[in-house]
Amino acid sequence: MSKFTNFNLLRLIFLFVIILIFNGINFGLAKGMLQKKPKCNYNGICEKNESSSCPDCQQQPSAPLQLDHDGLQIVSGSGMDDRKVYHIKWIEGEYDNTWRSNENDHITRASGIGDVDNDGYKEIITAVNYKKSTGPPKKRISYQKIFVYEDGSEGDPNYASHDLGHSLNGVRDLIIADADNDDLNEIVLVKNKHIEIYEWNGSGFIHLWSGPEYDSFIWSVDVGDADNDGTNEIVLAMFSMGSAIVYEYLGDNTWGNPAAAQSIGTCNIDYAKVRDADNDGLNEIIGGGTSNGLNVWKYIDGAYVNVFLSEDLGGFTQGVDAGDIDGDGLNEVIVGTSSGTNDDMIYVFEYDFVNDSYEIIDSIACAGVECISVGDVDGDGVDEIVVATEGITVFKIIDGLLKRVYNFLYGGYLEIG
């Protein structure tokens, strides 16, 4: 055999080996891609390992807004993500994202639901943040407006308020509630280190009152009868103070006599809500934050006294609410943790009448709780736990166990109403 023939044979062998190696690499890559491709489980819950193309994870076409004016539903602002507002309700035996707003050019963290114009029907509102250009980007000033969505909205607001003025970080939280005890609702906005209150006058929102400017951020707001005198107070969750702040209505569109609940030490209070936590027919203030626990204050002899501080739950307690989640006619207190790890939990506390304390009776894993709202969304007479975490997740007690029954990839800070 000649040298030329030997050379050609070696070249063919070398080429054949290269082809085998190339095909092997492609086969391995294809096999790996097949193995890593998430499977659709078709159970109505968007799981972490499911693709956004799976039916459980896809956003359905949005129909015109149709609010449930008699029952409860979920409303969520999307924050920094896609800047939409979402409406989720129980329809024909399942949760359904029936409507979403058009994408705003603004942050929509603070959203709520209620009868904001006092016409007997609910509306969805969100406080949007935008910047007016006064020079370079770092010199632009943030301003806010309130968007109102009514039945029939196809994504655009039915009403946009006038400019509500400057706030460095926009509106952090809001609530529609009867803050002045006149049987009509107002809007309370958290604007950085103070609050502002607005009322619908028939054609637009008018400013009623602005609270004092604090040194620390106000993270959230609630309205309820905190001192059990038959009238509502405004309750603020305040950074750096280790307590909630309570404002009384003084008349003539004025709120004052701020009372600081007993401090639990140097920490930030992220959420404070007025609820009957111990089932005595009287309200307490329940809260959480960087204390990493459940905090309960009770109005005793003219002061808001800290009556319970739980053990360290392993993360900031940024979600807290109360309701009857097991159908026994008594409220449970729900607390969620946010630690930045995969070890976050939702805890169910029950008041122990014998030991005059709160005990953990159930828990379930849930990554990164941002806020919690409790209410009977499916209309069966028992409350559900709705959590802002990686989107929106609904938990329910089934056969005595806390289980996840719905997950929606989008949305963020939420409210039931």
Coordinates of C-alpha atoms in Angstrom, one line a residue:
M1 CA 0.0 0.0 0.0
S2 CA 1.4 3.4 -1.0
K3 CA 2.1 6.3 1.3
F4 CA -0.7 8.3 -0.4
T5 CA -3.2 5.5 0.2
N6 CA -2.2 5.3 3.9
F7 CA -2.6 9.0 4.2
N8 CA -6.1 9.0 2.8
L9 CA -7.1 6.1 5.0
L10 CA -5.8 7.9 8.1
R11 CA -7.6 11.0 7.1
L12 CA -10.9 9.1 6.7
I13 CA -10.5 7.5 10.1
F14 CA -9.8 10.9 11.7
L15 CA -12.8 12.4 10.0
F16 CA -15.0 9.5 11.1
V17 CA -13.8 10.0 14.8
I18 CA -14.5 13.8 14.6
I19 CA -18.1 13.0 13.3
L20 CA -18.7 10.6 16.1
I21 CA -17.5 13.1 18.8
F22 CA -19.6 15.9 17.3
N23 CA -22.7 13.7 17.2
G24 CA -22.1 12.5 20.7
I25 CA -21.8 16.1 22.0
N26 CA -25.0 17.1 20.2
F27 CA -26.8 14.0 21.5
G28 CA -25.6 14.8 25.1
L29 CA -26.7 18.4 24.8
A30 CA -30.1 17.4 23.4
K31 CA -30.6 14.8 26.1
G32 CA -29.6 17.4 28.8
M33 CA -32.1 19.9 27.3
L34 CA -34.8 17.2 27.3
Q35 CA -34.1 16.3 30.9
K36 CA -34.1 20.0 32.0
K37 CA -37.2 20.9 30.1
P38 CA -39.9 21.5 32.7
K39 CA -43.1 19.5 32.6
C40 CA -46.6 20.9 32.7
N41 CA -48.6 19.3 35.5
Y42 CA -52.0 20.8 34.6
N43 CA -53.1 21.1 38.2
G44 CA -54.0 24.8 38.2
I45 CA -50.9 25.7 40.2
C46 CA -47.9 27.3 38.5
E47 CA -45.0 25.4 40.1
K48 CA -41.4 26.6 40.2
N49 CA -40.2 24.0 37.7
E50 CA -43.0 24.7 35.2
S51 CA -42.3 26.7 32.0
S52 CA -44.1 30.0 31.5
S53 CA -45.5 28.3 28.4
C54 CA -47.4 25.8 30.5
P55 CA -51.2 26.5 30.7
D56 CA -51.0 26.8 34.5
C57 CA -48.5 29.7 34.1
Q58 CA -49.9 31.6 31.2
Q59 CA -51.9 34.8 31.5
Q60 CA -55.3 34.3 30.0
P61 CA -56.8 37.0 27.8
S62 CA -58.2 39.8 30.0
A63 CA -61.9 40.4 29.9
P64 CA -63.4 43.8 30.9
L65 CA -63.3 44.3 34.7
Q66 CA -66.2 42.8 36.6
L67 CA -65.9 43.2 40.4
D68 CA -67.7 41.1 42.9
H69 CA -69.6 43.8 44.9
D70 CA -71.0 41.3 47.4
G71 CA -68.1 38.8 47.9
L72 CA -64.3 39.1 48.3
Q73 CA -61.6 39.0 45.6
I74 CA -57.9 39.6 45.4
V75 CA -56.3 42.8 44.0
S76 CA -52.5 43.1 43.5
G77 CA -50.1 45.7 42.4
S78 CA -47.1 44.4 40.6
G79 CA -44.4 46.7 42.0
M80 CA -41.3 46.9 39.9
D81 CA -42.0 44.0 37.5
D82 CA -44.5 44.6 34.8
R83 CA -46.3 47.5 36.4
K84 CA -49.8 46.2 36.1
V85 CA -52.7 45.7 38.5
Y86 CA -54.3 42.3 38.8
H87 CA -57.8 41.1 39.8
I88 CA -58.3 37.5 40.8
K89 CA -61.6 36.0 42.0
W90 CA -63.2 32.6 42.5
I91 CA -65.3 31.6 39.5
E92 CA -67.0 28.2 39.0
G93 CA -64.9 26.3 41.4
E94 CA -61.5 27.8 40.7
Y95 CA -59.4 31.0 41.1
D96 CA -59.1 33.0 37.9
N97 CA -57.1 36.0 36.9
T98 CA -60.0 37.7 35.2
W99 CA -58.5 41.1 34.6
R100 CA -55.3 43.1 34.5
S101 CA -54.7 46.7 33.8
N102 CA -52.7 47.9 30.9
E103 CA -49.0 48.3 31.7
N104 CA -48.3 51.7 33.3
D105 CA -45.2 53.7 32.9
H106 CA -45.3 53.9 36.7
I107 CA -44.7 51.8 39.8
T108 CA -48.0 50.2 41.0
R109 CA -46.9 48.8 44.4
A110 CA -49.8 50.3 46.4
S111 CA -53.2 49.0 45.3
G112 CA -56.5 48.5 47.0
I113 CA -60.2 47.7 46.6
G114 CA -63.3 49.3 48.2
D115 CA -66.0 51.8 47.6
V116 CA -63.7 54.8 47.1
D117 CA -66.4 57.2 45.7
N118 CA -69.2 56.0 48.2
D119 CA -71.6 55.1 45.4
G120 CA -72.4 51.6 46.9
Y121 CA -70.1 49.8 44.5
K122 CA -66.4 48.8 44.7
E123 CA -63.6 50.1 42.7
I124 CA -59.9 49.2 42.3
I125 CA -57.4 51.9 42.9
T126 CA -53.6 52.2 42.6
A127 CA -51.2 55.0 43.4
V128 CA -48.8 55.4 40.5
N129 CA -45.4 57.0 40.8
Y130 CA -43.9 59.1 38.0
K131 CA -41.1 61.6 37.6
K132 CA -41.1 65.1 36.4
S133 CA -38.0 66.2 34.6
T134 CA -36.3 69.1 36.2
G135 CA -32.9 68.4 34.7
P136 CA -30.6 65.4 34.8
P137 CA -32.2 62.0 35.8
K138 CA -30.9 62.2 39.3
K139 CA -32.6 65.6 39.7
R140 CA -36.0 64.4 38.6
I141 CA -38.7 64.6 41.2
S142 CA -41.2 61.8 42.0
Y143 CA -44.9 62.7 42.0
Q144 CA -48.0 60.5 42.5
K145 CA -51.5 60.1 41.1
I146 CA -54.4 57.8 42.0
F147 CA -55.8 55.7 39.2
V148 CA -59.4 54.4 39.6
Y149 CA -60.7 51.3 37.8
E150 CA -64.4 50.5 37.7
D151 CA -66.6 47.7 36.2
G152 CA -66.1 47.6 32.4
S153 CA -62.5 48.9 32.4
E154 CA -60.6 47.2 29.6
G155 CA -57.2 48.1 31.1
D156 CA -57.2 51.8 31.3
P157 CA -58.2 53.7 34.4
N158 CA -61.7 55.2 34.4
Y159 CA -60.3 58.2 36.4
A160 CA -56.9 59.6 37.0
S161 CA -56.5 62.1 39.8
H162 CA -54.6 65.4 39.7
D163 CA -51.0 65.6 40.8
L164 CA -50.8 64.6 44.5
G165 CA -47.4 66.2 45.1
H166 CA -43.9 65.0 45.8
S167 CA -42.8 61.9 47.7
L168 CA -39.3 60.5 47.4
N169 CA -40.2 56.8 47.2
G170 CA -43.8 57.1 45.9
V171 CA -46.7 55.7 47.8
R172 CA -45.6 52.7 49.9
D173 CA -49.1 51.6 51.0
L174 CA -52.7 52.8 50.9
I175 CA -56.1 51.8 52.3
I176 CA -59.7 52.7 51.5
A177 CA -61.5 53.0 54.9
D178 CA -63.8 55.2 57.0
A179 CA -61.0 57.1 58.8
D180 CA -63.2 59.9 60.1
N181 CA -66.1 57.8 61.3
D182 CA -68.7 59.5 59.1
D183 CA -69.8 56.2 57.4
L184 CA -68.1 57.3 54.2
N185 CA -64.7 56.1 52.9
E186 CA -61.5 58.0 52.5
I187 CA -58.1 57.1 51.1
V188 CA -55.1 57.0 53.4
L189 CA -51.8 57.1 51.6
V190 CA -48.3 56.3 53.0
K191 CA -45.9 58.8 51.4
N192 CA -42.5 58.1 52.7
K193 CA -42.3 59.6 56.2
H194 CA -45.9 61.0 56.5
I195 CA -49.4 60.1 55.5
E196 CA -52.0 62.0 53.5
I197 CA -55.8 61.6 53.5
Y198 CA -58.1 62.2 50.5
E199 CA -61.8 62.1 49.9
W200 CA -64.0 61.9 46.8
N201 CA -66.2 65.0 46.4
G202 CA -68.2 63.9 43.5
S203 CA -65.9 64.8 40.7
G204 CA -62.4 64.3 42.1
F205 CA -60.2 63.6 45.2
I206 CA -59.7 66.5 47.6
H207 CA -57.0 66.6 50.2
L208 CA -58.2 66.5 53.8
W209 CA -55.1 66.2 55.9
S210 CA -51.4 65.5 56.0
G211 CA -49.7 64.0 59.0
P212 CA -46.4 65.2 60.5
E213 CA -43.1 64.3 58.9
Y214 CA -41.3 61.6 60.9
D215 CA -37.6 60.9 61.0
S216 CA -38.2 57.2 60.0
F217 CA -40.1 55.6 57.1
I218 CA -43.7 54.5 57.5
W219 CA -44.0 51.1 55.9
S220 CA -47.8 50.4 56.0
V221 CA -51.2 51.7 57.3
D222 CA -54.4 50.2 58.7
V223 CA -57.7 51.6 59.9
G224 CA -59.8 50.1 62.7
D225 CA -61.0 50.4 66.2
A226 CA -57.7 49.9 68.0
D227 CA -58.8 51.1 71.4
N228 CA -62.3 49.6 71.3
D229 CA -64.1 52.9 71.9
G230 CA -66.5 52.4 68.9
T231 CA -64.6 54.6 66.5
N232 CA -61.8 54.0 64.1
E233 CA -58.2 55.0 64.5
I234 CA -55.4 55.1 61.9
V235 CA -52.5 52.7 62.7
L236 CA -49.1 53.1 61.2
A237 CA -46.2 50.6 61.1
M238 CA -43.1 52.7 61.8
F239 CA -39.4 52.0 61.2
S240 CA -36.8 52.4 64.0
M241 CA -39.3 52.7 66.8
G242 CA -40.2 49.1 67.7
S243 CA -43.9 50.0 67.9
A244 CA -47.0 51.0 66.0
I245 CA -48.3 54.6 66.0
V246 CA -52.0 55.2 66.5
Y247 CA -53.9 58.4 65.5
E248 CA -57.3 59.5 66.7
Y249 CA -59.8 61.4 64.7
L250 CA -60.3 64.8 66.3
G251 CA -63.0 66.3 64.0
D252 CA -62.8 69.0 61.4
N253 CA -60.7 66.8 59.1
T254 CA -58.0 66.6 61.7
W255 CA -56.2 63.6 63.2
G256 CA -54.0 63.8 66.2
N257 CA -53.1 62.6 69.7
P258 CA -50.6 60.1 68.3
A259 CA -50.0 57.3 70.7
A260 CA -47.0 55.0 70.4
A261 CA -47.6 51.4 71.3
Q262 CA -45.2 50.0 73.9
S263 CA -41.8 49.6 72.2
I264 CA -40.4 46.0 71.8
G265 CA -36.9 47.3 71.3
T266 CA -34.8 48.5 68.4
C267 CA -36.4 47.1 65.3
N268 CA -38.6 48.1 62.3
I269 CA -42.3 47.4 62.4
D270 CA -43.3 46.6 58.8
Y271 CA -46.9 45.7 59.3
A272 CA -49.5 46.6 62.0
K273 CA -53.1 45.6 61.7
V274 CA -56.2 46.0 63.9
R275 CA -57.7 42.5 64.5
D276 CA -59.3 40.5 67.3
A277 CA -56.4 38.2 67.8
D278 CA -57.5 36.5 71.1
N279 CA -61.2 36.1 70.3
D280 CA -62.5 38.2 73.3
G281 CA -64.6 40.4 71.1
L282 CA -62.1 43.3 71.4
N283 CA -59.4 44.3 68.9
E284 CA -55.7 44.1 69.3
I285 CA -52.9 45.4 67.1
I286 CA -50.9 42.6 65.6
G287 CA -47.6 43.3 63.9
G288 CA -44.3 42.1 62.6
G289 CA -41.0 43.3 61.1
T290 CA -37.4 43.0 61.9
S291 CA -38.3 41.7 65.3
N292 CA -38.5 38.4 63.4
G293 CA -41.6 37.5 65.4
L294 CA -45.3 38.0 66.0
N295 CA -46.0 41.1 68.1
V296 CA -49.4 41.8 69.8
W297 CA -50.4 45.0 71.5
K298 CA -53.6 45.4 73.6
Y299 CA -55.2 48.6 74.8
I300 CA -55.1 48.5 78.6
D301 CA -55.8 51.4 80.9
G302 CA -55.2 54.0 78.3
A303 CA -52.1 52.5 76.7
Y304 CA -51.2 50.1 74.0
V305 CA -49.3 47.4 75.9
N306 CA -47.2 44.7 74.3
V307 CA -48.8 41.5 75.6
F308 CA -46.9 39.0 73.3
L309 CA -43.7 38.7 71.4
S310 CA -43.0 35.3 69.9
E311 CA -39.8 33.5 69.5
D312 CA -37.5 34.3 66.5
L313 CA -39.3 32.8 63.5
G314 CA -36.1 32.9 61.3
G315 CA -36.8 35.9 59.1
F316 CA -38.4 39.4 59.0
T317 CA -42.1 39.0 59.7
Q318 CA -43.3 41.2 56.8
G319 CA -46.7 39.5 56.5
V320 CA -49.3 39.3 59.3
D321 CA -53.1 39.1 59.4
A322 CA -55.8 37.2 61.3
G323 CA -59.0 35.3 60.4
D324 CA -60.9 32.1 60.9
I325 CA -58.9 29.8 58.5
D326 CA -60.1 26.5 60.1
G327 CA -63.8 27.1 60.4
D328 CA -64.0 26.8 64.2
G329 CA -65.5 30.3 64.6
L330 CA -62.3 31.6 66.2
N331 CA -59.6 33.7 64.6
E332 CA -56.1 32.5 64.0
V333 CA -53.1 34.8 63.5
I334 CA -51.1 34.2 60.3
V335 CA -47.4 35.3 60.1
G336 CA -45.0 34.9 57.2
T337 CA -41.2 35.2 57.2
S338 CA -38.8 36.7 54.7
S339 CA -35.1 35.9 55.1
G340 CA -33.7 35.9 51.6
T341 CA -33.3 32.1 51.7
N342 CA -35.4 29.1 50.8
D343 CA -36.2 28.4 54.4
D344 CA -39.1 30.9 54.8
M345 CA -42.4 29.8 56.4
I346 CA -46.0 30.7 57.1
Y347 CA -47.0 30.1 60.7
V348 CA -50.4 29.8 62.1
F349 CA -50.8 31.0 65.7
E350 CA -53.8 30.3 67.9
Y351 CA -54.6 32.0 71.2
D352 CA -54.3 29.6 74.1
F353 CA -57.0 30.7 76.7
V354 CA -55.6 28.5 79.4
N355 CA -52.0 29.9 79.3
D356 CA -53.0 33.4 78.0
S357 CA -50.5 33.1 75.2
Y358 CA -50.3 32.4 71.5
E359 CA -49.1 29.0 70.2
I360 CA -48.0 27.8 66.8
I361 CA -50.4 25.2 65.6
D362 CA -49.4 24.8 61.9
S363 CA -46.8 26.0 59.4
I364 CA -46.0 25.5 55.7
A365 CA -43.0 26.5 53.6
C366 CA -43.3 29.6 51.4
A367 CA -40.5 31.5 49.9
G368 CA -40.0 35.2 50.7
V369 CA -43.3 36.5 52.1
E370 CA -43.9 40.2 51.3
C371 CA -47.4 40.6 52.7
I372 CA -50.4 38.5 53.8
S373 CA -54.1 39.1 53.6
V374 CA -56.8 36.7 55.0
G375 CA -60.4 36.4 53.8
D376 CA -63.0 34.1 52.5
V377 CA -62.3 34.5 48.8
D378 CA -64.1 31.3 47.6
G379 CA -67.2 32.0 49.6
D380 CA -67.3 28.7 51.5
G381 CA -67.5 30.4 55.0
V382 CA -63.9 29.7 55.8
D383 CA -61.0 32.2 55.3
E384 CA -58.1 31.6 53.0
I385 CA -54.5 32.9 53.4
V386 CA -53.3 34.9 50.4
V387 CA -49.6 35.7 50.2
A388 CA -47.5 38.0 48.1
T389 CA -44.3 35.9 47.5
E390 CA -43.1 34.8 44.1
G391 CA -46.3 36.2 42.6
I392 CA -49.5 35.4 44.5
T393 CA -50.2 32.2 46.4
V394 CA -53.3 31.0 48.1
F395 CA -53.3 28.6 51.0
K396 CA -56.2 26.8 52.5
I397 CA -56.8 24.2 55.2
I398 CA -58.0 20.9 53.6
D399 CA -58.6 17.8 55.7
G400 CA -56.9 19.5 58.6
L401 CA -53.7 20.4 56.8
L402 CA -52.5 23.7 55.3
K403 CA -52.1 23.3 51.6
R404 CA -51.3 25.5 48.6
V405 CA -54.3 25.6 46.3
Y406 CA -53.4 28.4 43.8
N407 CA -50.3 30.2 42.5
F408 CA -50.1 33.1 40.0
L409 CA -46.7 34.1 38.8
Y410 CA -47.5 37.8 38.5
G411 CA -48.5 40.5 41.0
G412 CA -47.0 41.5 44.3
Y413 CA -48.4 43.5 47.2
L414 CA -52.0 42.6 47.6
E415 CA -55.3 43.2 49.3
I416 CA -58.6 41.2 49.8
G417 CA -61.8 43.2 49.5

